[in-house]
JSON list of C-alpha atoms in Angstrom, two decimals:
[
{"chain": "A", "resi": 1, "resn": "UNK", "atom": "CA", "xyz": [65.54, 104.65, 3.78]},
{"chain": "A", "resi": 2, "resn": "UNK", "atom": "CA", "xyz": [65.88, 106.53, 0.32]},
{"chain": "A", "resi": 3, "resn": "UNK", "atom": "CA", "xyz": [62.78, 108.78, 1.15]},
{"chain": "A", "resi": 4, "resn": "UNK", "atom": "CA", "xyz": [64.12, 109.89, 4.54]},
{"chain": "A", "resi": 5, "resn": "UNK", "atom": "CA", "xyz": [67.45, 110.12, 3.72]},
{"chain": "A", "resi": 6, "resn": "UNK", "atom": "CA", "xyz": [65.32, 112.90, 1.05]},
{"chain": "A", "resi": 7, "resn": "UNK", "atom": "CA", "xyz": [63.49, 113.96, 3.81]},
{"chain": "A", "resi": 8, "resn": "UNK", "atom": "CA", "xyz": [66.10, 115.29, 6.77]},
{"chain": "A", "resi": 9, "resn": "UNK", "atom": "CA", "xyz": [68.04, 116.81, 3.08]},
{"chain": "A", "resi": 10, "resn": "UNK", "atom": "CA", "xyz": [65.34, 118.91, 2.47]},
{"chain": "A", "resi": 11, "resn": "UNK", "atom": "CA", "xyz": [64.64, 119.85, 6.19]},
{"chain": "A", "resi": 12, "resn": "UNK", "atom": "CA", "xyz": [68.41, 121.12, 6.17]},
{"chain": "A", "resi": 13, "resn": "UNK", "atom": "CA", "xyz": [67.80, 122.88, 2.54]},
{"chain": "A", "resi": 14, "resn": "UNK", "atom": "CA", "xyz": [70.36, 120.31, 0.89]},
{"chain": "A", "resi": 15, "resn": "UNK", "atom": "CA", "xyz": [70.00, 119.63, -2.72]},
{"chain": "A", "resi": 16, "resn": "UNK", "atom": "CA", "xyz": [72.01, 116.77, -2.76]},
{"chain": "A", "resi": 17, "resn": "UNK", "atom": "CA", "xyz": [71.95, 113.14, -2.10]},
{"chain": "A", "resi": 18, "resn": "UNK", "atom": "CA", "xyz": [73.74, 110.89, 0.20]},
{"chain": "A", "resi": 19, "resn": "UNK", "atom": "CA", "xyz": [73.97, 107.05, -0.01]},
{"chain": "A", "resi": 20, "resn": "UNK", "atom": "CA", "xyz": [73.01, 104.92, 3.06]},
{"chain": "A", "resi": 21, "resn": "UNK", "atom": "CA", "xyz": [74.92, 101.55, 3.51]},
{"chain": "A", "resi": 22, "resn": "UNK", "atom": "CA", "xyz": [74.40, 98.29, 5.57]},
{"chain": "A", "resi": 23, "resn": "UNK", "atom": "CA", "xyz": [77.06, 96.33, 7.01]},
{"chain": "A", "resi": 24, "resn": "UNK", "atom": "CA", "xyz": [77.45, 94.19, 8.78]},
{"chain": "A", "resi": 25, "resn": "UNK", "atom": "CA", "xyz": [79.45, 94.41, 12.43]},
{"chain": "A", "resi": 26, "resn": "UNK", "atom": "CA", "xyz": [82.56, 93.02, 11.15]},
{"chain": "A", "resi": 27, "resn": "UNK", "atom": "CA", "xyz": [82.77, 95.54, 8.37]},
{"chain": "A", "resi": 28, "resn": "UNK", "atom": "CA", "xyz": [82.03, 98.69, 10.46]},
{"chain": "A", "resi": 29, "resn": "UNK", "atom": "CA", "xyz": [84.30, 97.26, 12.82]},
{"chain": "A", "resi": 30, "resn": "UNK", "atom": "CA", "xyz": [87.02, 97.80, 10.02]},
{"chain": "A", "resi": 31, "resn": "UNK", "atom": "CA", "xyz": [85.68, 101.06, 9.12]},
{"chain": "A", "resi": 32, "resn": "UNK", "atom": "CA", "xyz": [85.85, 102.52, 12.38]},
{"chain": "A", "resi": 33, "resn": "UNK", "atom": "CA", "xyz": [89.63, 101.72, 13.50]},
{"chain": "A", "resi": 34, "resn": "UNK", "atom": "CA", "xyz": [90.58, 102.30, 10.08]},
{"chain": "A", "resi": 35, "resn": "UNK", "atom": "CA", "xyz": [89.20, 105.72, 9.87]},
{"chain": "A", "resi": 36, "resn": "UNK", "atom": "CA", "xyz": [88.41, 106.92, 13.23]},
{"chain": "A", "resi": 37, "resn": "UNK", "atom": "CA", "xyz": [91.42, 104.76, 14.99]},
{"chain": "A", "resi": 38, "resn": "UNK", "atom": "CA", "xyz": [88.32, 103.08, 17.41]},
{"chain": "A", "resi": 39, "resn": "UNK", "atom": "CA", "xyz": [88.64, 99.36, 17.87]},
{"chain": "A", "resi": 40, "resn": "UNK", "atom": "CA", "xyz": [85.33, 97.97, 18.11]},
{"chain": "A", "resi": 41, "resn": "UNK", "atom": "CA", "xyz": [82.05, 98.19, 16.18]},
{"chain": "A", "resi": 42, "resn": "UNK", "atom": "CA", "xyz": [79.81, 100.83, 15.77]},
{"chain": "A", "resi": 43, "resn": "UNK", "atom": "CA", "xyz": [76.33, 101.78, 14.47]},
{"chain": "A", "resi": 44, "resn": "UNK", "atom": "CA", "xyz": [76.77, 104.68, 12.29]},
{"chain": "A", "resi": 45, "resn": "UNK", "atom": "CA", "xyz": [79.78, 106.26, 10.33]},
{"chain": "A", "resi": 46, "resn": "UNK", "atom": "CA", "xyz": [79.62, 109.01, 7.86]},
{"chain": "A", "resi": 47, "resn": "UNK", "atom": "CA", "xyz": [82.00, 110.14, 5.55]},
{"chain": "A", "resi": 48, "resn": "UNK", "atom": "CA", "xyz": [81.66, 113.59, 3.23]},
{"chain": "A", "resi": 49, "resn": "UNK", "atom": "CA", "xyz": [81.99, 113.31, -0.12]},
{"chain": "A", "resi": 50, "resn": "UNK", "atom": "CA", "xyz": [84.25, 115.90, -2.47]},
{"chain": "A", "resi": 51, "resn": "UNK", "atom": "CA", "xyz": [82.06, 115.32, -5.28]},
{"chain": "A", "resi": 52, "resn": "UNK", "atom": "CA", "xyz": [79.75, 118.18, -6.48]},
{"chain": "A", "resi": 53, "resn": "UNK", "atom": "CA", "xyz": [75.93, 117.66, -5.19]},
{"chain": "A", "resi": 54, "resn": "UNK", "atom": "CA", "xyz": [77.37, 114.24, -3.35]},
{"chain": "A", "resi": 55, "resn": "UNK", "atom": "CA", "xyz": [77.20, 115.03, 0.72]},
{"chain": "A", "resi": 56, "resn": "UNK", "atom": "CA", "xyz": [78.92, 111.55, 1.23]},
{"chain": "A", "resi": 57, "resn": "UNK", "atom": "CA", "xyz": [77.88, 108.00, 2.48]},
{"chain": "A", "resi": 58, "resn": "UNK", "atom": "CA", "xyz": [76.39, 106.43, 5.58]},
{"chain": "A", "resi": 59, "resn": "UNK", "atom": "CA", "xyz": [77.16, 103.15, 6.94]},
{"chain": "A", "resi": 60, "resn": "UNK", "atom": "CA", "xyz": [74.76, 101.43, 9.40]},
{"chain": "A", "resi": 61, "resn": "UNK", "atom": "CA", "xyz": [74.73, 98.17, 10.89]},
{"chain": "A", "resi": 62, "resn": "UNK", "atom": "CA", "xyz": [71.85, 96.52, 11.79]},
{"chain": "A", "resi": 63, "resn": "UNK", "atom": "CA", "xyz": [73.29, 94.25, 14.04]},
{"chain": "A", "resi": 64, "resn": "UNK", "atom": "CA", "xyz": [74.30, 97.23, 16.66]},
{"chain": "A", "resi": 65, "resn": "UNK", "atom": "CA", "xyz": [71.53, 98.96, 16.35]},
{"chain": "A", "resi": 66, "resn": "UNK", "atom": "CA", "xyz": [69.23, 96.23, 16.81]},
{"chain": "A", "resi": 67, "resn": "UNK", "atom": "CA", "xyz": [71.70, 95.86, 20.09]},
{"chain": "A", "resi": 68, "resn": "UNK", "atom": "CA", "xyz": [71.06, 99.41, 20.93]},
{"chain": "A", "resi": 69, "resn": "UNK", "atom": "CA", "xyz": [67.07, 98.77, 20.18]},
{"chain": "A", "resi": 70, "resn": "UNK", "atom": "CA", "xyz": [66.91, 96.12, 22.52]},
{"chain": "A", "resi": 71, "resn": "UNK", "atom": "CA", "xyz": [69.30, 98.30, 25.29]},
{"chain": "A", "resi": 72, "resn": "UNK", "atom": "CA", "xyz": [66.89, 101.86, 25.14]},
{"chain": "A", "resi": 73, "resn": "UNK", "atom": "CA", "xyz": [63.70, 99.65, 24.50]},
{"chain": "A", "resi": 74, "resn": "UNK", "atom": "CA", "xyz": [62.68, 100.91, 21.01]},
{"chain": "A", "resi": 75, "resn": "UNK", "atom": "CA", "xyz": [61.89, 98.93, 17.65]},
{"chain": "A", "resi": 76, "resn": "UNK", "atom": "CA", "xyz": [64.81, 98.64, 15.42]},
{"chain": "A", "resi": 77, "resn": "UNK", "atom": "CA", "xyz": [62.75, 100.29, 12.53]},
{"chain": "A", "resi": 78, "resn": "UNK", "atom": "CA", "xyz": [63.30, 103.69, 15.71]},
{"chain": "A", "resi": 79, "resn": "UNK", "atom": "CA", "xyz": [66.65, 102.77, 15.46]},
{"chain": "A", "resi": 80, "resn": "UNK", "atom": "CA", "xyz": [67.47, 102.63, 12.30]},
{"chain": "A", "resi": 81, "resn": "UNK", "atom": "CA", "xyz": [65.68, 106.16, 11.19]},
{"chain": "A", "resi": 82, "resn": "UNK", "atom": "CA", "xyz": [67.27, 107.45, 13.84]},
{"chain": "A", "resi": 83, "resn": "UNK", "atom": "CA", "xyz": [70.85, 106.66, 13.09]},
{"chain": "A", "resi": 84, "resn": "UNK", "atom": "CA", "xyz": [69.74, 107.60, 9.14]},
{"chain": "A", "resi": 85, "resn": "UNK", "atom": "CA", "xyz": [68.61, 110.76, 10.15]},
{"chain": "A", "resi": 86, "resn": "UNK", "atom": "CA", "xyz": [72.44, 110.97, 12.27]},
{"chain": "A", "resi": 87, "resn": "UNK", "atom": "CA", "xyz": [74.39, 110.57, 10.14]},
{"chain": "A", "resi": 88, "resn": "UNK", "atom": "CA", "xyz": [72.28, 112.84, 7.60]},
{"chain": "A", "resi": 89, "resn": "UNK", "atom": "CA", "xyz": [73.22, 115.79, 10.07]},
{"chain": "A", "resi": 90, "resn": "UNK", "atom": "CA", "xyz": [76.52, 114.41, 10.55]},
{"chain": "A", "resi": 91, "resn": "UNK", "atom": "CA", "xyz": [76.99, 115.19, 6.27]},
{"chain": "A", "resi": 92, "resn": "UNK", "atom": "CA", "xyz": [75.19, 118.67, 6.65]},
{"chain": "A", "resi": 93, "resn": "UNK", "atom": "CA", "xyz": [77.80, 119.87, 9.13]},
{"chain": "A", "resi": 94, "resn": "UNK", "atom": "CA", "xyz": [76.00, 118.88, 13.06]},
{"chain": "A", "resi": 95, "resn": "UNK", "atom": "CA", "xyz": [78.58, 116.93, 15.52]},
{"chain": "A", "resi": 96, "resn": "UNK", "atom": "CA", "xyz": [78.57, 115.80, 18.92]},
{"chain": "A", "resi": 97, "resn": "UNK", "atom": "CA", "xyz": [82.17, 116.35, 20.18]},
{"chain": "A", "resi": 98, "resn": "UNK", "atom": "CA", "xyz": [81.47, 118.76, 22.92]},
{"chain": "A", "resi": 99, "resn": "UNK", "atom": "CA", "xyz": [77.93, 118.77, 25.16]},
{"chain": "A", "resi": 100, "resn": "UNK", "atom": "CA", "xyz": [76.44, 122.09, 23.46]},
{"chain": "A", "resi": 101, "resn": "UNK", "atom": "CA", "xyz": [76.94, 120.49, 19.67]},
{"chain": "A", "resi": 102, "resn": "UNK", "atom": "CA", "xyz": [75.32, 117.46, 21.06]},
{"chain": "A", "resi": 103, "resn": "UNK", "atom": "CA", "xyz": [72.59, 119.05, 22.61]},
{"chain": "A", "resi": 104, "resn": "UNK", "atom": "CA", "xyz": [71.51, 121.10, 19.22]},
{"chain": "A", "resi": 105, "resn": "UNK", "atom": "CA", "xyz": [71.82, 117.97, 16.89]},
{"chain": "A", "resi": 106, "resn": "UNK", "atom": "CA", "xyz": [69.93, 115.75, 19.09]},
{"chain": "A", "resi": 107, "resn": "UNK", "atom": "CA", "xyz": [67.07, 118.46, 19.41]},
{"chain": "A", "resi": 108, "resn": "UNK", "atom": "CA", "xyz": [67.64, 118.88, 15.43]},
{"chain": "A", "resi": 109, "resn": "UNK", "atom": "CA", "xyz": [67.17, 114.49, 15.52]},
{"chain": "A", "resi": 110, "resn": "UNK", "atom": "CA", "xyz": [64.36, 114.44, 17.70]},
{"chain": "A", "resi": 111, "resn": "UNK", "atom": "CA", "xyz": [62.43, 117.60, 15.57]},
{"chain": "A", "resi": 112, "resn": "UNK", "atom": "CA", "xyz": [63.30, 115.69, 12.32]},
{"chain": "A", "resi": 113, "resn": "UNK", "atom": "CA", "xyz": [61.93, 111.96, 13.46]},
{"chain": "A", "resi": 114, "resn": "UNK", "atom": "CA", "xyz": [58.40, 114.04, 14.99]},
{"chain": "A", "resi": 115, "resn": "UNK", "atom": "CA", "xyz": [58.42, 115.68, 11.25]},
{"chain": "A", "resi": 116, "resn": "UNK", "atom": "CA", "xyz": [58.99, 112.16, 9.43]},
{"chain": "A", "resi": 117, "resn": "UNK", "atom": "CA", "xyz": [56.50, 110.21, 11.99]},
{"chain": "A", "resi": 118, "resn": "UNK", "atom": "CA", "xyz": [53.77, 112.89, 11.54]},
{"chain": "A", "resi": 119, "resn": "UNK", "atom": "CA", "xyz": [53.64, 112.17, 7.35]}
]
């Protein structure tokens, strides 16, 4: 995960790093009412980071995403690069609150995962 996480930084010109973290469904359960006031699990947060040359942390958990690999009929290894390479963008500034910023950082996801498959 280290080398992509390295990988979408240096698509989006970051020279920085970013920590990727695996919880379990529980945990991200916590995570996600505590800090986005949501009551159930998720696959993916990502929180900045205030420290110089430090975009922030991701948390993943396998368990949803191998949920969501089984639901859109990809491998969980899909999955779980794609939901790295999330909340990557989600530390270099993309969202997804309204349908345009959605559109661009799923284009920006999909161009990203054809880069990192075609290595």
């Amino acid at each position: 995960m280290n080398s992509l996480v390295k990988f979408v930084l240096e698509a989006e010109s970051k020279d920085a790093v970013a920590s990727v973290n695996f919880v379990d469904k529980a945990e991200i359960h916590k995570l996600n009412k505590q800090y986005r006031n949501i009551d159930s699990p998720t696959d993916v947060l990502s929180f900045e980071s205030d420290i110089e040359g430090d975009l922030g942390d991701i948390f993943i958990c396998k368990e949803v995403a191998a949920e969501n690999a089984k639901k859109f009929g990809t491998s969980l290894d899909s999955e779980l690069n794609l939901l790295v390479v999330h909340g990557c963008l989600h530390l270099c500034g993309y969202d997804h609150m309204n349908d345009g910023e959605a559109k661009i950082m799923e284009a920006r996801e999909e161009e990203i995962l054809d880069e990192w498959d075609a290595k």
